[in-house]
Amino acid sequence: MRKVELINDGWTWTSGKPYSDPEPVNLPHTWNGVDGQSGGGDYERMTCTYTKRLQRPEIAPGDTVYIQFRGVNSECEVFLNDESVAKHEGGYSTFNADITPALKMGTNILTVKVSNEPNDRVYPQRADFTFYGGIYRDVYMVILPKDCFEFGPDGGVPLKLSTKVEVREVVDIQLGGSNMISFGILTAATFPKARGDTRITVYEGDKEIAQGRAGTVFEFPNVRLWNGLDDPFLYTVKAELIVASEVVDEVVERCGFRSVEIDPKKGFFLNGKSYPLRGVCRHQDRPEVGNAISKEDQDEDMDIILEMGANTVRLAHYQHDQYFYDLCDEKGLVVWAEIPYISEYLPNGDENALSQMRELVSQNFNHPSIVCWGVSNEITIKAKPIKSVVASHQQLHDFCKKEDPERYTVVACYAMCGSGNPTARVTDLASWNLYYGWYAPLPAKGAFNRIKGASNKLKKPVGLSEYGAEGMPNLHSAKPKRLDNTEEYQCIYHEKHLELMKDYPGCWATHVWNLFDFGSDGRNQGGDPGKNHKGLVTFDRKIKKDAFYLYKAYWSKEPMIHIAGERFKNRVGDILNVKVYTNCKNLSLSVNGKLKENIKLENNQHVHTFSILTDIDKKRNEIIVRSGEMFAAAVFHKVESPDPSYTLNKKNKGNNYSWEKK
Ligand code: GCU
């Protein structure tokens, strides 16, 4: 049987700077946790060395010992006892280094030279996020027996589960009636090494429902579908390798059955029902640790997405941790997965883009949550769509369609990329990143109309892959303006987009940029350099900005009331405008303990502003907004002049909206 052991502890790390001494570290680890988020675009991109002493494990003849890396940014070479055993280019995928031939008796020294130095081959080289260097995800030692299930190609899953749903008419001859039934079709492929017979067992919960061999086409009538947030049901499939009547290896994977159709006019359908995809993009990093995040961090991110009521997440701009795709399967989020083929075309990078795509697809094939493979993001921002850019898109698309005909391919286009641009034509779906009302002084409606127009022209579904505005929880204004970085402008921006969404059913998916603030060391704005603050939630996940609650009011089924502008405490003037985000119908307002107003909201109305004439002598106004048992409370102070801490002064007013290194 295979053995899998987590080996995150007891490493040393030696910085690439001259005269550095080794430091003890545990993984996950990055060397850019601080300088990658402090601004200036000057974080250390260098080659560092990790080492670990490994005792030779007990192995039987024919066993293979692998070190499995789940994410090393961005390229590395692995050595055992000074012998090179593997090289890997690409910072976000899993790879396995076979150390068996180099293993000696007793203590072995595992060394990993990791580089995030600039180069001209490995994506990404230019983008609005920090390329934190390090071994920043888990590392395992995996011992495979002589007869075993091998890893799939490109570090892929050892048990590949192709699922499909077919709705068929079943005729009941005796009763003379007929019925439409969903059949789940499952084919399991394994990659066995050496000899042996495979036994495949399918489970529904704990119940065994079928048995066969690798390659058997299983058909399950009345299959329980993986049905998004409503019922993300997963089946479990076990493969056993049997040699001389003994089970010598075993792997277990989960899968789900669902059908997806996307119509240019009607949008996204899950299992035959309209299911407009409305959600967020996610970057994974956090303060101080960069991308070296924990499982608890990922659980917290998932809880926040679910609280908001989103039904989709674009996992941007690279392969995320397996753990997160698993969570998406379990919780029912529809996923857009992608590779970091982004912002700048590298003439020497086609091979790397393809290898990152091969890994993404092979390693994530079984996740029912994933519906599309993103081939590139804003690739035309720098490059003209020269032939090789289009050819590389075609190559990526063709690979995905051959390997995984059941899923779609998609591209996220740059705003200045017209629908006539050949890169927008290659993939099954297209989407645009449009910041109307933020970078562009244009109304949000223009963005949706552009999407509709592009869909008509390209004759395929087109979505809004990014839209967003910076919002700082400490900056406030009674007259919010584009580019002012206030929490209030961020709210207005998103209110406009939300109002319009329902009028564009063809827009197959919308993804807010971004759910969380994230590290982008080249940026400097909002008085907090090194970060992009378009998040609906702060970088440390501690503050949900007002705009977060706006989405919750629109999307969540959980009854809620939120008073926006609560942090905008000190207000000038006799009229106090209090904006409320809610999904309740009847609201009552009290000010300083006195009931002032009862209102009933229109159907689908989620925003209401109370204009309160405050008592002349009252400096402190305690507001309570109620609906039945539920209430939200906030305190506002009446002040003579605007609070200067709400505005950036000339000195700290970063207004560099470019993330390019200067
Ligand atoms: C882009 C890009 C993101 C970036 C965002 C922004 O269009 O795809 O990676 O962070 O815009 O400017 O905030």
GROMACS .gro file of N, CA, C and O in nm, residues 305-376:
model
  288
  305ILE      N    1  -1.711   3.374   0.149
  305ILE     CA    2  -1.780   3.367   0.018
  305ILE      C    3  -1.924   3.319   0.038
  305ILE      O    4  -2.019   3.373  -0.019
  306LEU      N    5  -1.938   3.217   0.123
  306LEU     CA    6  -2.072   3.162   0.145
  306LEU      C    7  -2.161   3.262   0.217
  306LEU      O    8  -2.280   3.274   0.186
  307GLU      N    9  -2.103   3.333   0.313
  307GLU     CA   10  -2.184   3.432   0.385
  307GLU      C   11  -2.240   3.537   0.289
  307GLU      O   12  -2.354   3.581   0.300
  308MET      N   13  -2.157   3.573   0.193
  308MET     CA   14  -2.197   3.676   0.097
  308MET      C   15  -2.310   3.628   0.004
  308MET      O   16  -2.385   3.708  -0.050
  309GLY      N   17  -2.317   3.497  -0.016
  309GLY     CA   18  -2.423   3.444  -0.102
  309GLY      C   19  -2.382   3.427  -0.247
  309GLY      O   20  -2.465   3.403  -0.334
  310ALA      N   21  -2.251   3.440  -0.275
  310ALA     CA   22  -2.203   3.420  -0.413
  310ALA      C   23  -2.220   3.273  -0.449
  310ALA      O   24  -2.211   3.185  -0.363
  311ASN      N   25  -2.243   3.247  -0.580
  311ASN     CA   26  -2.252   3.106  -0.620
  311ASN      C   27  -2.137   3.066  -0.711
  311ASN      O   28  -2.134   2.954  -0.761
  312THR      N   29  -2.045   3.159  -0.735
  312THR     CA   30  -1.930   3.125  -0.819
  312THR      C   31  -1.806   3.198  -0.771
  312THR      O   32  -1.816   3.307  -0.712
  313VAL      N   33  -1.691   3.138  -0.799
  313VAL     CA   34  -1.564   3.205  -0.767
  313VAL      C   35  -1.468   3.184  -0.884
  313VAL      O   36  -1.458   3.074  -0.939
  314ARG      N   37  -1.406   3.294  -0.921
  314ARG     CA   38  -1.299   3.284  -1.021
  314ARG      C   39  -1.169   3.275  -0.941
  314ARG      O   40  -1.132   3.372  -0.872
  315LEU      N   41  -1.103   3.162  -0.949
  315LEU     CA   42  -0.980   3.143  -0.871
  315LEU      C   43  -0.865   3.198  -0.954
  315LEU      O   44  -0.805   3.130  -1.037
  316ALA      N   45  -0.839   3.327  -0.930
  316ALA     CA   46  -0.746   3.404  -1.013
  316ALA      C   47  -0.610   3.410  -0.944
  316ALA      O   48  -0.604   3.402  -0.821
  317HIS      N   49  -0.510   3.431  -1.017
  317HIS     CA   50  -0.486   3.423  -1.161
  317HIS      C   51  -0.395   3.304  -1.189
  317HIS      O   52  -0.306   3.309  -1.272
  318TYR      N   53  -0.416   3.197  -1.112
  318TYR     CA   54  -0.324   3.081  -1.114
  318TYR      C   55  -0.395   2.964  -1.047
  318TYR      O   56  -0.505   2.981  -0.992
  319GLN      N   57  -0.330   2.850  -1.047
  319GLN     CA   58  -0.386   2.732  -0.982
  319GLN      C   59  -0.383   2.753  -0.830
  319GLN      O   60  -0.280   2.787  -0.774
  320HIS      N   61  -0.497   2.732  -0.764
  320HIS     CA   62  -0.502   2.746  -0.618
  320HIS      C   63  -0.474   2.609  -0.553
  320HIS      O   64  -0.457   2.509  -0.622
  321ASP      N   65  -0.470   2.610  -0.422
  321ASP     CA   66  -0.443   2.487  -0.348
  321ASP      C   67  -0.555   2.387  -0.372
  321ASP      O   68  -0.673   2.424  -0.374
  322GLN      N   69  -0.519   2.259  -0.384
  322GLN     CA   70  -0.620   2.153  -0.398
  322GLN      C   71  -0.728   2.163  -0.292
  322GLN      O   72  -0.845   2.136  -0.316
  323TYR      N   73  -0.685   2.201  -0.175
  323TYR     CA   74  -0.778   2.209  -0.063
  323TYR      C   75  -0.893   2.304  -0.096
  323TYR      O   76  -1.008   2.281  -0.057
  324PHE      N   77  -0.864   2.411  -0.168
  324PHE     CA   78  -0.970   2.507  -0.197
  324PHE      C   79  -1.066   2.456  -0.304
  324PHE      O   80  -1.187   2.477  -0.294
  325TYR      N   81  -1.012   2.387  -0.404
  325TYR     CA   82  -1.104   2.328  -0.504
  325TYR      C   83  -1.194   2.224  -0.435
  325TYR      O   84  -1.311   2.210  -0.469
  326ASP      N   85  -1.135   2.150  -0.341
  326ASP     CA   86  -1.216   2.052  -0.266
  326ASP      C   87  -1.330   2.122  -0.191
  326ASP      O   88  -1.443   2.074  -0.190
  327LEU      N   89  -1.295   2.234  -0.128
  327LEU     CA   90  -1.400   2.308  -0.055
  327LEU      C   91  -1.510   2.354  -0.151
  327LEU      O   92  -1.628   2.350  -0.117
  328CYS      N   93  -1.469   2.399  -0.270
  328CYS     CA   94  -1.570   2.445  -0.367
  328CYS      C   95  -1.662   2.329  -0.407
  328CYS      O   96  -1.783   2.348  -0.420
  329ASP      N   97  -1.604   2.209  -0.424
  329ASP     CA   98  -1.687   2.091  -0.454
  329ASP      C   99  -1.787   2.068  -0.342
  329ASP      O  100  -1.905   2.044  -0.365
  330GLU      N  101  -1.736   2.074  -0.220
  330GLU     CA  102  -1.820   2.040  -0.103
  330GLU      C  103  -1.930   2.142  -0.079
  330GLU      O  104  -2.038   2.109  -0.034
  331LYS      N  105  -1.898   2.268  -0.105
  331LYS     CA  106  -1.994   2.373  -0.071
  331LYS      C  107  -2.083   2.411  -0.188
  331LYS      O  108  -2.181   2.483  -0.171
  332GLY      N  109  -2.044   2.371  -0.309
  332GLY     CA  110  -2.131   2.396  -0.423
  332GLY      C  111  -2.104   2.523  -0.500
  332GLY      O  112  -2.192   2.575  -0.569
  333LEU      N  113  -1.981   2.573  -0.493
  333LEU     CA  114  -1.949   2.693  -0.572
  333LEU      C  115  -1.905   2.652  -0.712
  333LEU      O  116  -1.826   2.559  -0.728
  334VAL      N  117  -1.950   2.725  -0.811
  334VAL     CA  118  -1.907   2.700  -0.949
  334VAL      C  119  -1.775   2.774  -0.970
  334VAL      O  120  -1.763   2.892  -0.937
  335VAL      N  121  -1.676   2.703  -1.025
  335VAL     CA  122  -1.541   2.758  -1.031
  335VAL      C  123  -1.493   2.785  -1.173
  335VAL      O  124  -1.513   2.702  -1.263
  336TRP      N  125  -1.430   2.898  -1.190
  336TRP     CA  126  -1.350   2.930  -1.309
  336TRP      C  127  -1.206   2.910  -1.264
  336TRP      O  128  -1.159   2.977  -1.172
  337ALA      N  129  -1.136   2.813  -1.325
  337ALA     CA  130  -0.995   2.787  -1.289
  337ALA      C  131  -0.906   2.839  -1.400
  337ALA      O  132  -0.945   2.835  -1.518
  338GLU      N  133  -0.787   2.885  -1.368
  338GLU     CA  134  -0.702   2.943  -1.473
  338GLU      C  135  -0.554   2.931  -1.445
  338GLU      O  136  -0.512   2.902  -1.332
  339ILE      N  137  -0.475   2.957  -1.551
  339ILE     CA  138  -0.329   2.959  -1.540
  339ILE      C  139  -0.282   3.105  -1.544
  339ILE      O  140  -0.354   3.192  -1.594
  340PRO      N  141  -0.159   3.131  -1.495
  340PRO     CA  142  -0.113   3.270  -1.490
  340PRO      C  143  -0.053   3.321  -1.621
  340PRO      O  144   0.052   3.385  -1.621
  341TYR      N  145  -0.121   3.291  -1.732
  341TYR     CA  146  -0.079   3.344  -1.863
  341TYR      C  147  -0.140   3.484  -1.871
  341TYR      O  148  -0.254   3.502  -1.911
  342ILE      N  149  -0.065   3.582  -1.825
  342ILE     CA  150  -0.126   3.710  -1.788
  342ILE      C  151  -0.040   3.830  -1.828
  342ILE      O  152   0.083   3.823  -1.822
  343SER      N  153  -0.104   3.934  -1.868
  343SER     CA  154  -0.052   4.071  -1.883
  343SER      C  155   0.060   4.094  -1.983
  343SER      O  156   0.071   4.201  -2.039
  344GLU      N  157   0.147   3.997  -2.000
  344GLU     CA  158   0.255   4.020  -2.096
  344GLU      C  159   0.286   3.889  -2.167
  344GLU      O  160   0.314   3.788  -2.101
  345TYR      N  161   0.279   3.893  -2.298
  345TYR     CA  162   0.310   3.772  -2.374
  345TYR      C  163   0.461   3.751  -2.376
  345TYR      O  164   0.537   3.845  -2.405
  346LEU      N  165   0.506   3.631  -2.341
  346LEU     CA  166   0.649   3.601  -2.344
  346LEU      C  167   0.675   3.514  -2.468
  346LEU      O  168   0.628   3.399  -2.472
  347PRO      N  169   0.746   3.568  -2.566
  347PRO     CA  170   0.769   3.486  -2.687
  347PRO      C  171   0.834   3.351  -2.654
  347PRO      O  172   0.813   3.253  -2.724
  348ASN      N  173   0.907   3.344  -2.544
  348ASN     CA  174   0.968   3.215  -2.507
  348ASN      C  175   0.883   3.137  -2.406
  348ASN      O  176   0.932   3.041  -2.345
  349GLY      N  177   0.761   3.180  -2.384
  349GLY     CA  178   0.683   3.120  -2.275
  349GLY      C  179   0.572   3.025  -2.317
  349GLY      O  180   0.499   2.975  -2.232
  350ASP      N  181   0.559   2.998  -2.449
  350ASP     CA  182   0.445   2.914  -2.492
  350ASP      C  183   0.448   2.775  -2.427
  350ASP      O  184   0.345   2.721  -2.386
  351GLU      N  185   0.568   2.720  -2.419
  351GLU     CA  186   0.580   2.585  -2.363
  351GLU      C  187   0.538   2.585  -2.216
  351GLU      O  188   0.471   2.495  -2.168
  352ASN      N  189   0.579   2.691  -2.146
  352ASN     CA  190   0.545   2.698  -2.004
  352ASN      C  191   0.395   2.717  -1.984
  352ASN      O  192   0.335   2.654  -1.895
  353ALA      N  193   0.334   2.802  -2.068
  353ALA     CA  194   0.188   2.822  -2.055
  353ALA      C  195   0.118   2.688  -2.075
  353ALA      O  196   0.029   2.650  -1.998
  354LEU      N  197   0.164   2.614  -2.177
  354LEU     CA  198   0.100   2.484  -2.202
  354LEU      C  199   0.125   2.387  -2.086
  354LEU      O  200   0.034   2.318  -2.043
  355SER      N  201   0.247   2.388  -2.033
  355SER     CA  202   0.271   2.291  -1.925
  355SER      C  203   0.191   2.329  -1.801
  355SER      O  204   0.141   2.242  -1.730
  356GLN      N  205   0.171   2.458  -1.775
  356GLN     CA  206   0.089   2.496  -1.659
  356GLN      C  207  -0.057   2.456  -1.682
  356GLN      O  208  -0.129   2.418  -1.589
  357MET      N  209  -0.101   2.465  -1.808
  357MET     CA  210  -0.239   2.424  -1.838
  357MET      C  211  -0.254   2.271  -1.825
  357MET      O  212  -0.353   2.221  -1.772
  358ARG      N  213  -0.153   2.199  -1.873
  358ARG     CA  214  -0.159   2.052  -1.862
  358ARG      C  215  -0.172   2.012  -1.715
  358ARG      O  216  -0.250   1.924  -1.679
  359GLU      N  217  -0.094   2.080  -1.632
  359GLU     CA  218  -0.098   2.047  -1.489
  359GLU      C  219  -0.233   2.084  -1.428
  359GLU      O  220  -0.291   2.007  -1.352
  360LEU      N  221  -0.280   2.202  -1.462
  360LEU     CA  222  -0.408   2.248  -1.406
  360LEU      C  223  -0.519   2.148  -1.437
  360LEU      O  224  -0.595   2.106  -1.349
  361VAL      N  225  -0.525   2.108  -1.564
  361VAL     CA  226  -0.633   2.019  -1.607
  361VAL      C  227  -0.615   1.879  -1.547
  361VAL      O  228  -0.709   1.821  -1.492
  362SER      N  229  -0.494   1.827  -1.554
  362SER     CA  230  -0.473   1.689  -1.506
  362SER      C  231  -0.492   1.678  -1.355
  362SER      O  232  -0.540   1.578  -1.305
  363GLN      N  233  -0.451   1.782  -1.284
  363GLN     CA  234  -0.457   1.774  -1.138
  363GLN      C  235  -0.596   1.804  -1.083
  363GLN      O  236  -0.628   1.771  -0.969
  364ASN      N  237  -0.678   1.870  -1.165
  364ASN     CA  238  -0.810   1.914  -1.114
  364ASN      C  239  -0.927   1.854  -1.190
  364ASN      O  240  -1.039   1.902  -1.179
  365PHE      N  241  -0.896   1.750  -1.265
  365PHE     CA  242  -0.996   1.693  -1.355
  365PHE      C  243  -1.123   1.649  -1.284
  365PHE      O  244  -1.232   1.658  -1.339
  366ASN      N  245  -1.112   1.601  -1.163
  366ASN     CA  246  -1.228   1.538  -1.097
  366ASN      C  247  -1.320   1.635  -1.024
  366ASN      O  248  -1.421   1.592  -0.968
  367HIS      N  249  -1.285   1.763  -1.022
  367HIS     CA  250  -1.367   1.855  -0.942
  367HIS      C  251  -1.495   1.896  -1.017
  367HIS      O  252  -1.487   1.967  -1.117
  368PRO      N  253  -1.611   1.857  -0.964
  368PRO     CA  254  -1.734   1.897  -1.033
  368PRO      C  255  -1.756   2.048  -1.030
  368PRO      O  256  -1.828   2.103  -1.113
  369SER      N  257  -1.694   2.115  -0.932
  369SER     CA  258  -1.715   2.260  -0.922
  369SER      C  259  -1.657   2.335  -1.042
  369SER      O  260  -1.709   2.439  -1.080
  370ILE      N  261  -1.552   2.280  -1.102
  370ILE     CA  262  -1.487   2.354  -1.212
  370ILE      C  263  -1.567   2.337  -1.340
  370ILE      O  264  -1.595   2.225  -1.382
  371VAL      N  265  -1.603   2.451  -1.401
  371VAL     CA  266  -1.678   2.442  -1.526
  371VAL      C  267  -1.598   2.493  -1.645
  371VAL      O  268  -1.633   2.466  -1.759
  372CYS      N  269  -1.493   2.572  -1.619
  372CYS     CA  270  -1.417   2.622  -1.734
  372CYS      C  271  -1.270   2.641  -1.699
  372CYS      O  272  -1.235   2.662  -1.582
  373TRP      N  273  -1.189   2.633  -1.804
  373TRP     CA  274  -1.044   2.652  -1.792
  373TRP      C  275  -1.010   2.787  -1.856
  373TRP      O  276  -1.037   2.808  -1.974
  374GLY      N  277  -0.954   2.875  -1.776
  374GLY     CA  278  -0.919   3.008  -1.826
  374GLY      C  279  -0.781   3.005  -1.889
  374GLY      O  280  -0.684   2.968  -1.824
  375VAL      N  281  -0.774   3.042  -2.018
  375VAL     CA  282  -0.645   3.032  -2.087
  375VAL      C  283  -0.556   3.154  -2.064
  375VAL      O  284  -0.435   3.141  -2.055
  376SER      N  285  -0.616   3.274  -2.056
  376SER     CA  286  -0.529   3.391  -2.035
  376SER      C  287  -0.608   3.506  -1.974
  376SER      O  288  -0.731   3.505  -1.974
   0.00000   0.00000   0.00000
